[in-house]
PDB file of N, CA, C and O in Angstrom:
ATOM      1  N   PRO A   1      16.103 -16.877 -22.797  1.00 82.00           N
ATOM      2  CA  PRO A   1      16.199 -16.860 -21.343  1.00 82.00           C
ATOM      3  C   PRO A   1      17.329 -15.939 -20.871  1.00 82.00           C
ATOM      4  O   PRO A   1      18.241 -15.635 -21.629  1.00 82.00           O
ATOM      5  N   LEU A   2      17.254 -15.567 -19.631  1.00 87.00           N
ATOM      6  CA  LEU A   2      18.287 -14.748 -18.999  1.00 87.00           C
ATOM      7  C   LEU A   2      19.591 -15.551 -18.991  1.00 87.00           C
ATOM      8  O   LEU A   2      19.632 -16.669 -18.508  1.00 87.00           O
ATOM      9  N   THR A   3      20.669 -14.998 -19.549  1.00 87.00           N
ATOM     10  CA  THR A   3      21.901 -15.777 -19.731  1.00 87.00           C
ATOM     11  C   THR A   3      22.758 -15.899 -18.483  1.00 87.00           C
ATOM     12  O   THR A   3      23.503 -16.855 -18.344  1.00 87.00           O
ATOM     13  N   ASP A   4      22.697 -14.951 -17.559  1.00 90.00           N
ATOM     14  CA  ASP A   4      23.489 -15.046 -16.325  1.00 90.00           C
ATOM     15  C   ASP A   4      22.696 -14.453 -15.162  1.00 90.00           C
ATOM     16  O   ASP A   4      22.958 -13.339 -14.724  1.00 90.00           O
ATOM     17  N   PRO A   5      21.708 -15.214 -14.639  1.00 93.00           N
ATOM     18  CA  PRO A   5      20.844 -14.693 -13.579  1.00 93.00           C
ATOM     19  C   PRO A   5      21.581 -14.511 -12.256  1.00 93.00           C
ATOM     20  O   PRO A   5      22.536 -15.224 -11.946  1.00 93.00           O
ATOM     21  N   PHE A   6      21.108 -13.539 -11.490  1.00 94.00           N
ATOM     22  CA  PHE A   6      21.650 -13.223 -10.165  1.00 94.00           C
ATOM     23  C   PHE A   6      20.457 -13.000  -9.247  1.00 94.00           C
ATOM     24  O   PHE A   6      19.559 -12.234  -9.577  1.00 94.00           O
ATOM     25  N   LEU A   7      20.418 -13.696  -8.106  1.00 95.00           N
ATOM     26  CA  LEU A   7      19.303 -13.581  -7.165  1.00 95.00           C
ATOM     27  C   LEU A   7      19.751 -12.893  -5.890  1.00 95.00           C
ATOM     28  O   LEU A   7      20.857 -13.133  -5.399  1.00 95.00           O
ATOM     29  N   THR A   8      18.868 -12.064  -5.343  1.00 96.00           N
ATOM     30  CA  THR A   8      19.105 -11.406  -4.070  1.00 96.00           C
ATOM     31  C   THR A   8      17.854 -11.534  -3.214  1.00 96.00           C
ATOM     32  O   THR A   8      16.750 -11.337  -3.711  1.00 96.00           O
ATOM     33  N   ILE A   9      18.029 -11.882  -1.950  1.00 96.00           N
ATOM     34  CA  ILE A   9      16.942 -11.817  -0.971  1.00 96.00           C
ATOM     35  C   ILE A   9      17.133 -10.509  -0.225  1.00 96.00           C
ATOM     36  O   ILE A   9      18.217 -10.242   0.311  1.00 96.00           O
ATOM     37  N   LEU A  10      16.085  -9.698  -0.194  1.00 97.00           N
ATOM     38  CA  LEU A  10      16.118  -8.417   0.506  1.00 97.00           C
ATOM     39  C   LEU A  10      15.226  -8.483   1.728  1.00 97.00           C
ATOM     40  O   LEU A  10      14.143  -9.069   1.684  1.00 97.00           O
ATOM     41  N   GLY A  11      15.677  -7.866   2.814  1.00 96.00           N
ATOM     42  CA  GLY A  11      14.856  -7.759   4.004  1.00 96.00           C
ATOM     43  C   GLY A  11      13.816  -6.670   3.822  1.00 96.00           C
ATOM     44  O   GLY A  11      13.816  -5.939   2.819  1.00 96.00           O
ATOM     45  N   ALA A  12      12.929  -6.527   4.790  1.00 95.00           N
ATOM     46  CA  ALA A  12      11.870  -5.524   4.720  1.00 95.00           C
ATOM     47  C   ALA A  12      12.431  -4.108   4.577  1.00 95.00           C
ATOM     48  O   ALA A  12      11.787  -3.235   4.014  1.00 95.00           O
ATOM     49  N   ASP A  13      13.663  -3.915   5.061  1.00 96.00           N
ATOM     50  CA  ASP A  13      14.301  -2.599   4.973  1.00 96.00           C
ATOM     51  C   ASP A  13      14.991  -2.360   3.633  1.00 96.00           C
ATOM     52  O   ASP A  13      15.589  -1.326   3.406  1.00 96.00           O
ATOM     53  N   GLY A  14      14.926  -3.355   2.727  1.00 96.00           N
ATOM     54  CA  GLY A  14      15.535  -3.217   1.407  1.00 96.00           C
ATOM     55  C   GLY A  14      17.002  -3.583   1.355  1.00 96.00           C
ATOM     56  O   GLY A  14      17.625  -3.526   0.296  1.00 96.00           O
ATOM     57  N   GLN A  15      17.556  -4.011   2.488  1.00 97.00           N
ATOM     58  CA  GLN A  15      18.965  -4.398   2.535  1.00 97.00           C
ATOM     59  C   GLN A  15      19.127  -5.862   2.120  1.00 97.00           C
ATOM     60  O   GLN A  15      18.297  -6.716   2.444  1.00 97.00           O
ATOM     61  N   SER A  16      20.223  -6.154   1.422  1.00 97.00           N
ATOM     62  CA  SER A  16      20.517  -7.511   0.990  1.00 97.00           C
ATOM     63  C   SER A  16      20.747  -8.426   2.186  1.00 97.00           C
ATOM     64  O   SER A  16      21.508  -8.103   3.094  1.00 97.00           O
ATOM     65  N   VAL A  17      20.067  -9.578   2.176  1.00 95.00           N
ATOM     66  CA  VAL A  17      20.240 -10.584   3.213  1.00 95.00           C
ATOM     67  C   VAL A  17      21.188 -11.671   2.723  1.00 95.00           C
ATOM     68  O   VAL A  17      22.059 -12.138   3.433  1.00 95.00           O
ATOM     69  N   THR A  18      21.011 -12.099   1.467  1.00 96.00           N
ATOM     70  CA  THR A  18      21.874 -13.098   0.845  1.00 96.00           C
ATOM     71  C   THR A  18      21.744 -12.988  -0.672  1.00 96.00           C
ATOM     72  O   THR A  18      20.752 -12.456  -1.180  1.00 96.00           O
ATOM     73  N   THR A  19      22.758 -13.476  -1.390  1.00 96.00           N
ATOM     74  CA  THR A  19      22.753 -13.424  -2.848  1.00 96.00           C
ATOM     75  C   THR A  19      23.283 -14.738  -3.420  1.00 96.00           C
ATOM     76  O   THR A  19      23.905 -15.527  -2.712  1.00 96.00           O
ATOM     77  N   ASP A  20      23.033 -14.943  -4.707  1.00 95.00           N
ATOM     78  CA  ASP A  20      23.627 -16.084  -5.404  1.00 95.00           C
ATOM     79  C   ASP A  20      23.771 -15.765  -6.881  1.00 95.00           C
ATOM     80  O   ASP A  20      22.921 -15.108  -7.478  1.00 95.00           O
ATOM     81  N   ASP A  21      24.857 -16.271  -7.439  1.00 93.00           N
ATOM     82  CA  ASP A  21      25.136 -16.085  -8.857  1.00 93.00           C
ATOM     83  C   ASP A  21      25.062 -17.415  -9.605  1.00 93.00           C
ATOM     84  O   ASP A  21      24.244 -17.575 -10.481  1.00 93.00           O
ATOM     85  N   ASP A  22      25.877 -18.381  -9.266  1.00 91.00           N
ATOM     86  CA  ASP A  22      26.015 -19.587 -10.085  1.00 91.00           C
ATOM     87  C   ASP A  22      25.854 -20.912  -9.340  1.00 91.00           C
ATOM     88  O   ASP A  22      26.467 -21.905  -9.707  1.00 91.00           O
ATOM     89  N   SER A  23      25.012 -20.974  -8.307  1.00 92.00           N
ATOM     90  CA  SER A  23      24.861 -22.235  -7.572  1.00 92.00           C
ATOM     91  C   SER A  23      23.932 -23.235  -8.259  1.00 92.00           C
ATOM     92  O   SER A  23      23.891 -24.396  -7.867  1.00 92.00           O
ATOM     93  N   GLY A  24      23.204 -22.802  -9.254  1.00 91.00           N
ATOM     94  CA  GLY A  24      22.335 -23.703 -10.002  1.00 91.00           C
ATOM     95  C   GLY A  24      23.118 -24.349 -11.129  1.00 91.00           C
ATOM     96  O   GLY A  24      24.337 -24.185 -11.246  1.00 91.00           O
ATOM     97  N   PRO A  25      22.445 -25.074 -12.011  1.00 91.00           N
ATOM     98  CA  PRO A  25      23.137 -25.687 -13.145  1.00 91.00           C
ATOM     99  C   PRO A  25      23.676 -24.619 -14.107  1.00 91.00           C
ATOM    100  O   PRO A  25      23.002 -23.625 -14.367  1.00 91.00           O
ATOM    101  N   GLY A  26      24.902 -24.817 -14.587  1.00 89.00           N
ATOM    102  CA  GLY A  26      25.515 -23.847 -15.503  1.00 89.00           C
ATOM    103  C   GLY A  26      25.644 -22.500 -14.829  1.00 89.00           C
ATOM    104  O   GLY A  26      26.031 -22.404 -13.670  1.00 89.00           O
ATOM    105  N   PRO A  27      25.269 -21.423 -15.529  1.00 89.00           N
ATOM    106  CA  PRO A  27      25.368 -20.095 -14.938  1.00 89.00           C
ATOM    107  C   PRO A  27      24.126 -19.685 -14.139  1.00 89.00           C
ATOM    108  O   PRO A  27      23.992 -18.540 -13.740  1.00 89.00           O
ATOM    109  N   ASP A  28      23.209 -20.628 -13.890  1.00 91.00           N
ATOM    110  CA  ASP A  28      21.962 -20.297 -13.199  1.00 91.00           C
ATOM    111  C   ASP A  28      22.178 -20.054 -11.706  1.00 91.00           C
ATOM    112  O   ASP A  28      23.032 -20.667 -11.078  1.00 91.00           O
ATOM    113  N   ALA A  29      21.381 -19.158 -11.163  1.00 93.00           N
ATOM    114  CA  ALA A  29      21.399 -18.871  -9.733  1.00 93.00           C
ATOM    115  C   ALA A  29      20.449 -19.821  -9.011  1.00 93.00           C
ATOM    116  O   ALA A  29      19.430 -20.235  -9.562  1.00 93.00           O
ATOM    117  N   ARG A  30      20.807 -20.148  -7.769  1.00 93.00           N
ATOM    118  CA  ARG A  30      19.927 -20.982  -6.938  1.00 93.00           C
ATOM    119  C   ARG A  30      20.197 -20.618  -5.481  1.00 93.00           C
ATOM    120  O   ARG A  30      21.333 -20.622  -5.031  1.00 93.00           O
ATOM    121  N   LEU A  31      19.130 -20.319  -4.757  1.00 92.00           N
ATOM    122  CA  LEU A  31      19.252 -19.924  -3.356  1.00 92.00           C
ATOM    123  C   LEU A  31      18.438 -20.847  -2.472  1.00 92.00           C
ATOM    124  O   LEU A  31      17.315 -21.220  -2.822  1.00 92.00           O
ATOM    125  N   SER A  32      18.991 -21.176  -1.337  1.00 89.00           N
ATOM    126  CA  SER A  32      18.259 -21.843  -0.275  1.00 89.00           C
ATOM    127  C   SER A  32      18.325 -20.894   0.912  1.00 89.00           C
ATOM    128  O   SER A  32      19.408 -20.565   1.386  1.00 89.00           O
ATOM    129  N   PHE A  33      17.154 -20.437   1.361  1.00 90.00           N
ATOM    130  CA  PHE A  33      17.106 -19.413   2.400  1.00 90.00           C
ATOM    131  C   PHE A  33      16.134 -19.826   3.484  1.00 90.00           C
ATOM    132  O   PHE A  33      14.982 -20.144   3.209  1.00 90.00           O
ATOM    133  N   ALA A  34      16.605 -19.844   4.716  1.00 87.00           N
ATOM    134  CA  ALA A  34      15.758 -20.153   5.876  1.00 87.00           C
ATOM    135  C   ALA A  34      15.814 -18.959   6.813  1.00 87.00           C
ATOM    136  O   ALA A  34      16.797 -18.772   7.528  1.00 87.00           O
ATOM    137  N   PRO A  35      14.786 -18.109   6.798  1.00 88.00           N
ATOM    138  CA  PRO A  35      14.805 -16.920   7.658  1.00 88.00           C
ATOM    139  C   PRO A  35      14.838 -17.296   9.133  1.00 88.00           C
ATOM    140  O   PRO A  35      14.227 -18.273   9.551  1.00 88.00           O
ATOM    141  N   GLU A  36      15.584 -16.517   9.899  1.00 85.00           N
ATOM    142  CA  GLU A  36      15.688 -16.758  11.340  1.00 85.00           C
ATOM    143  C   GLU A  36      14.580 -16.069  12.125  1.00 85.00           C
ATOM    144  O   GLU A  36      14.334 -16.395  13.275  1.00 85.00           O
ATOM    145  N   THR A  37      13.911 -15.108  11.480  1.00 86.00           N
ATOM    146  CA  THR A  37      12.801 -14.403  12.116  1.00 86.00           C
ATOM    147  C   THR A  37      11.638 -14.317  11.149  1.00 86.00           C
ATOM    148  O   THR A  37      11.819 -14.368   9.936  1.00 86.00           O
ATOM    149  N   SER A  38      10.439 -14.169  11.699  1.00 90.00           N
ATOM    150  CA  SER A  38       9.262 -13.968  10.879  1.00 90.00           C
ATOM    151  C   SER A  38       9.247 -12.502  10.454  1.00 90.00           C
ATOM    152  O   SER A  38       9.176 -11.607  11.294  1.00 90.00           O
ATOM    153  N   ASP A  39       9.347 -12.261   9.165  1.00 93.00           N
ATOM    154  CA  ASP A  39       9.430 -10.905   8.643  1.00 93.00           C
ATOM    155  C   ASP A  39       9.025 -10.924   7.178  1.00 93.00           C
ATOM    156  O   ASP A  39       8.703 -11.971   6.627  1.00 93.00           O
ATOM    157  N   THR A  40       9.064  -9.784   6.539  1.00 96.00           N
ATOM    158  CA  THR A  40       8.801  -9.686   5.112  1.00 96.00           C
ATOM    159  C   THR A  40      10.132  -9.733   4.372  1.00 96.00           C
ATOM    160  O   THR A  40      11.081  -9.054   4.759  1.00 96.00           O
ATOM    161  N   TYR A  41      10.184 -10.549   3.316  1.00 95.00           N
ATOM    162  CA  TYR A  41      11.384 -10.658   2.483  1.00 95.00           C
ATOM    163  C   TYR A  41      10.971 -10.507   1.033  1.00 95.00           C
ATOM    164  O   TYR A  41       9.854 -10.849   0.648  1.00 95.00           O
ATOM    165  N   TYR A  42      11.883 -10.010   0.217  1.00 96.00           N
ATOM    166  CA  TYR A  42      11.643  -9.814  -1.208  1.00 96.00           C
ATOM    167  C   TYR A  42      12.705 -10.559  -1.994  1.00 96.00           C
ATOM    168  O   TYR A  42      13.852 -10.659  -1.560  1.00 96.00           O
ATOM    169  N   ILE A  43      12.325 -11.058  -3.166  1.00 94.00           N
ATOM    170  CA  ILE A  43      13.267 -11.709  -4.068  1.00 94.00           C
ATOM    171  C   ILE A  43      13.511 -10.760  -5.234  1.00 94.00           C
ATOM    172  O   ILE A  43      12.559 -10.293  -5.881  1.00 94.00           O
ATOM    173  N   GLN A  44      14.770 -10.483  -5.491  1.00 94.00           N
ATOM    174  CA  GLN A  44      15.150  -9.632  -6.616  1.00 94.00           C
ATOM    175  C   GLN A  44      15.914 -10.501  -7.615  1.00 94.00           C
ATOM    176  O   GLN A  44      16.915 -11.132  -7.271  1.00 94.00           O
ATOM    177  N   ALA A  45      15.423 -10.571  -8.840  1.00 92.00           N
ATOM    178  CA  ALA A  45      16.091 -11.321  -9.905  1.00 92.00           C
ATOM    179  C   ALA A  45      16.631 -10.325 -10.912  1.00 92.00           C
ATOM    180  O   ALA A  45      15.917  -9.421 -11.348  1.00 92.00           O
ATOM    181  N   SER A  46      17.888 -10.490 -11.268  1.00 92.00           N
ATOM    182  CA  SER A  46      18.500  -9.605 -12.254  1.00 92.00           C
ATOM    183  C   SER A  46      19.491 -10.407 -13.083  1.00 92.00           C
ATOM    184  O   SER A  46      19.717 -11.591 -12.826  1.00 92.00           O
ATOM    185  N   GLY A  47      20.069  -9.758 -14.083  1.00 92.00           N
ATOM    186  CA  GLY A  47      21.058 -10.402 -14.931  1.00 92.00           C
ATOM    187  C   GLY A  47      22.397  -9.698 -14.815  1.00 92.00           C
ATOM    188  O   GLY A  47      22.454  -8.471 -14.825  1.00 92.00           O
ATOM    189  N   LEU A  48      23.465 -10.472 -14.681  1.00 90.00           N
ATOM    190  CA  LEU A  48      24.794  -9.884 -14.595  1.00 90.00           C
ATOM    191  C   LEU A  48      25.289  -9.456 -15.970  1.00 90.00           C
ATOM    192  O   LEU A  48      24.866  -9.996 -17.002  1.00 90.00           O
ATOM    193  N   GLY A  49      26.163  -8.491 -15.984  1.00 87.00           N
ATOM    194  CA  GLY A  49      26.756  -8.037 -17.237  1.00 87.00           C
ATOM    195  C   GLY A  49      25.750  -7.417 -18.183  1.00 87.00           C
ATOM    196  O   GLY A  49      25.960  -7.424 -19.388  1.00 87.00           O
ATOM    197  N   GLY A  50      24.649  -6.917 -17.649  1.00 85.00           N
ATOM    198  CA  GLY A  50      23.637  -6.301 -18.499  1.00 85.00           C
ATOM    199  C   GLY A  50      22.777  -7.298 -19.241  1.00 85.00           C
ATOM    200  O   GLY A  50      22.023  -6.922 -20.143  1.00 85.00           O
ATOM    201  N   SER A  51      22.869  -8.601 -18.889  1.00 87.00           N
ATOM    202  CA  SER A  51      22.052  -9.591 -19.592  1.00 87.00           C
ATOM    203  C   SER A  51      20.576  -9.376 -19.278  1.00 87.00           C
ATOM    204  O   SER A  51      20.210  -8.953 -18.179  1.00 87.00           O
ATOM    205  N   THR A  52      19.745  -9.640 -20.254  1.00 89.00           N
ATOM    206  CA  THR A  52      18.297  -9.511 -20.097  1.00 89.00           C
ATOM    207  C   THR A  52      17.627 -10.757 -20.662  1.00 89.00           C
ATOM    208  O   THR A  52      18.229 -11.502 -21.438  1.00 89.00           O
ATOM    209  N   GLY A  53      16.397 -10.980 -20.277  1.00 90.00           N
ATOM    210  CA  GLY A  53      15.652 -12.109 -20.800  1.00 90.00           C
ATOM    211  C   GLY A  53      14.638 -12.597 -19.785  1.00 90.00           C
ATOM    212  O   GLY A  53      14.533 -12.085 -18.677  1.00 90.00           O
ATOM    213  N   ALA A  54      13.904 -13.617 -20.181  1.00 92.00           N
ATOM    214  CA  ALA A  54      12.873 -14.197 -19.323  1.00 92.00           C
ATOM    215  C   ALA A  54      13.520 -15.072 -18.258  1.00 92.00           C
ATOM    216  O   ALA A  54      14.614 -15.605 -18.445  1.00 92.00           O
ATOM    217  N   TYR A  55      12.843 -15.218 -17.126  1.00 89.00           N
ATOM    218  CA  TYR A  55      13.317 -16.079 -16.047  1.00 89.00           C
ATOM    219  C   TYR A  55      12.126 -16.615 -15.282  1.00 89.00           C
ATOM    220  O   TYR A  55      11.021 -16.123 -15.406  1.00 89.00           O
ATOM    221  N   ARG A  56      12.372 -17.641 -14.454  1.00 88.00           N
ATOM    222  CA  ARG A  56      11.322 -18.222 -13.619  1.00 88.00           C
ATOM    223  C   ARG A  56      11.845 -18.318 -12.197  1.00 88.00           C
ATOM    224  O   ARG A  56      12.977 -18.751 -11.969  1.00 88.00           O
ATOM    225  N   VAL A  57      11.022 -17.928 -11.247  1.00 88.00           N
ATOM    226  CA  VAL A  57      11.359 -18.039  -9.832  1.00 88.00           C
ATOM    227  C   VAL A  57      10.431 -19.092  -9.229  1.00 88.00           C
ATOM    228  O   VAL A  57       9.221 -19.026  -9.405  1.00 88.00           O
ATOM    229  N   SER A  58      11.017 -20.069  -8.543  1.00 88.00           N
ATOM    230  CA  SER A  58      10.238 -21.105  -7.868  1.00 88.00           C
ATOM    231  C   SER A  58      10.536 -21.044  -6.382  1.00 88.00           C
ATOM    232  O   SER A  58      11.692 -20.873  -5.987  1.00 88.00           O
ATOM    233  N   ILE A  59       9.504 -21.191  -5.573  1.00 87.00           N
ATOM    234  CA  ILE A  59       9.653 -21.195  -4.122  1.00 87.00           C
ATOM    235  C   ILE A  59       9.043 -22.485  -3.597  1.00 87.00           C
ATOM    236  O   ILE A  59       7.923 -22.832  -3.938  1.00 87.00           O
ATOM    237  N   ALA A  60       9.812 -23.199  -2.762  1.00 86.00           N
ATOM    238  CA  ALA A  60       9.329 -24.453  -2.197  1.00 86.00           C
ATOM    239  C   ALA A  60       9.691 -24.514  -0.722  1.00 86.00           C
ATOM    240  O   ALA A  60      10.793 -24.124  -0.336  1.00 86.00           O
ATOM    241  N   PRO A  61       8.769 -25.001   0.108  1.00 84.00           N
ATOM    242  CA  PRO A  61       9.098 -25.142   1.540  1.00 84.00           C
ATOM    243  C   PRO A  61      10.118 -26.248   1.740  1.00 84.00           C
ATOM    244  O   PRO A  61      10.185 -27.201   0.959  1.00 84.00           O
ATOM    245  N   GLN A  62      10.903 -26.105   2.778  1.00 78.00           N
ATOM    246  CA  GLN A  62      11.878 -27.124   3.141  1.00 78.00           C
ATOM    247  C   GLN A  62      11.566 -27.625   4.544  1.00 78.00           C
ATOM    248  O   GLN A  62      10.940 -26.920   5.341  1.00 78.00           O
ATOM    249  N   ALA A  63      12.013 -28.819   4.831  1.00 78.00           N
ATOM    250  CA  ALA A  63      11.806 -29.374   6.166  1.00 78.00           C
ATOM    251  C   ALA A  63      12.543 -28.518   7.187  1.00 78.00           C
ATOM    252  O   ALA A  63      13.630 -28.023   6.919  1.00 78.00           O
ATOM    253  N   ALA A  64      11.943 -28.352   8.342  1.00 73.00           N
ATOM    254  CA  ALA A  64      12.566 -27.577   9.406  1.00 73.00           C
ATOM    255  C   ALA A  64      13.793 -28.293   9.941  1.00 73.00           C
ATOM    256  O   ALA A  64      13.825 -29.526  10.005  1.00 73.00           O
ATOM    257  N   ALA A  65      14.805 -27.532  10.297  1.00 71.00           N
ATOM    258  CA  ALA A  65      16.009 -28.100  10.876  1.00 71.00           C
ATOM    259  C   ALA A  65      15.696 -28.604  12.283  1.00 71.00           C
ATOM    260  O   ALA A  65      14.854 -28.031  12.984  1.00 71.00           O
ATOM    261  N   PRO A  66      16.376 -29.664  12.714  1.00 75.00           N
ATOM    262  CA  PRO A  66      16.132 -30.143  14.082  1.00 75.00           C
ATOM    263  C   PRO A  66      16.603 -29.098  15.091  1.00 75.00           C
ATOM    264  O   PRO A  66      17.517 -28.340  14.810  1.00 75.00           O
ATOM    265  N   PRO A  67      15.986 -29.060  16.277  1.00 76.00           N
ATOM    266  CA  PRO A  67      16.386 -28.073  17.280  1.00 76.00           C
ATOM    267  C   PRO A  67      17.813 -28.328  17.761  1.00 76.00           C
ATOM    268  O   PRO A  67      18.278 -29.458  17.793  1.00 76.00           O
ATOM    269  N   HIS A  68      18.503 -27.238  18.104  1.00 72.00           N
ATOM    270  CA  HIS A  68      19.856 -27.348  18.642  1.00 72.00           C
ATOM    271  C   HIS A  68      19.787 -27.743  20.108  1.00 72.00           C
ATOM    272  O   HIS A  68      19.010 -27.196  20.873  1.00 72.00           O
ATOM    273  N   ASN A  69      20.563 -28.719  20.508  1.00 69.00           N
ATOM    274  CA  ASN A  69      20.604 -29.140  21.918  1.00 69.00           C
ATOM    275  C   ASN A  69      21.853 -28.644  22.583  1.00 69.00           C
ATOM    276  O   ASN A  69      22.868 -28.501  22.131  1.00 69.00           O
TER     277      ASN A  69
END
């Protein structure tokens, strides 16, 4: 497996929206992302320090936040 995964969410323009290195268990990356606009986003998975290996990306819907009053 990938020894030090790094995740990036990219906007439609290819610019980084958010990143994560070690929020998952151990050195694993974990991102929670709630887009503020309807648009196209890309997930980029890479390894830090030149690490390589297999990885798995999972996407799950989350409950919507309550409206701001």
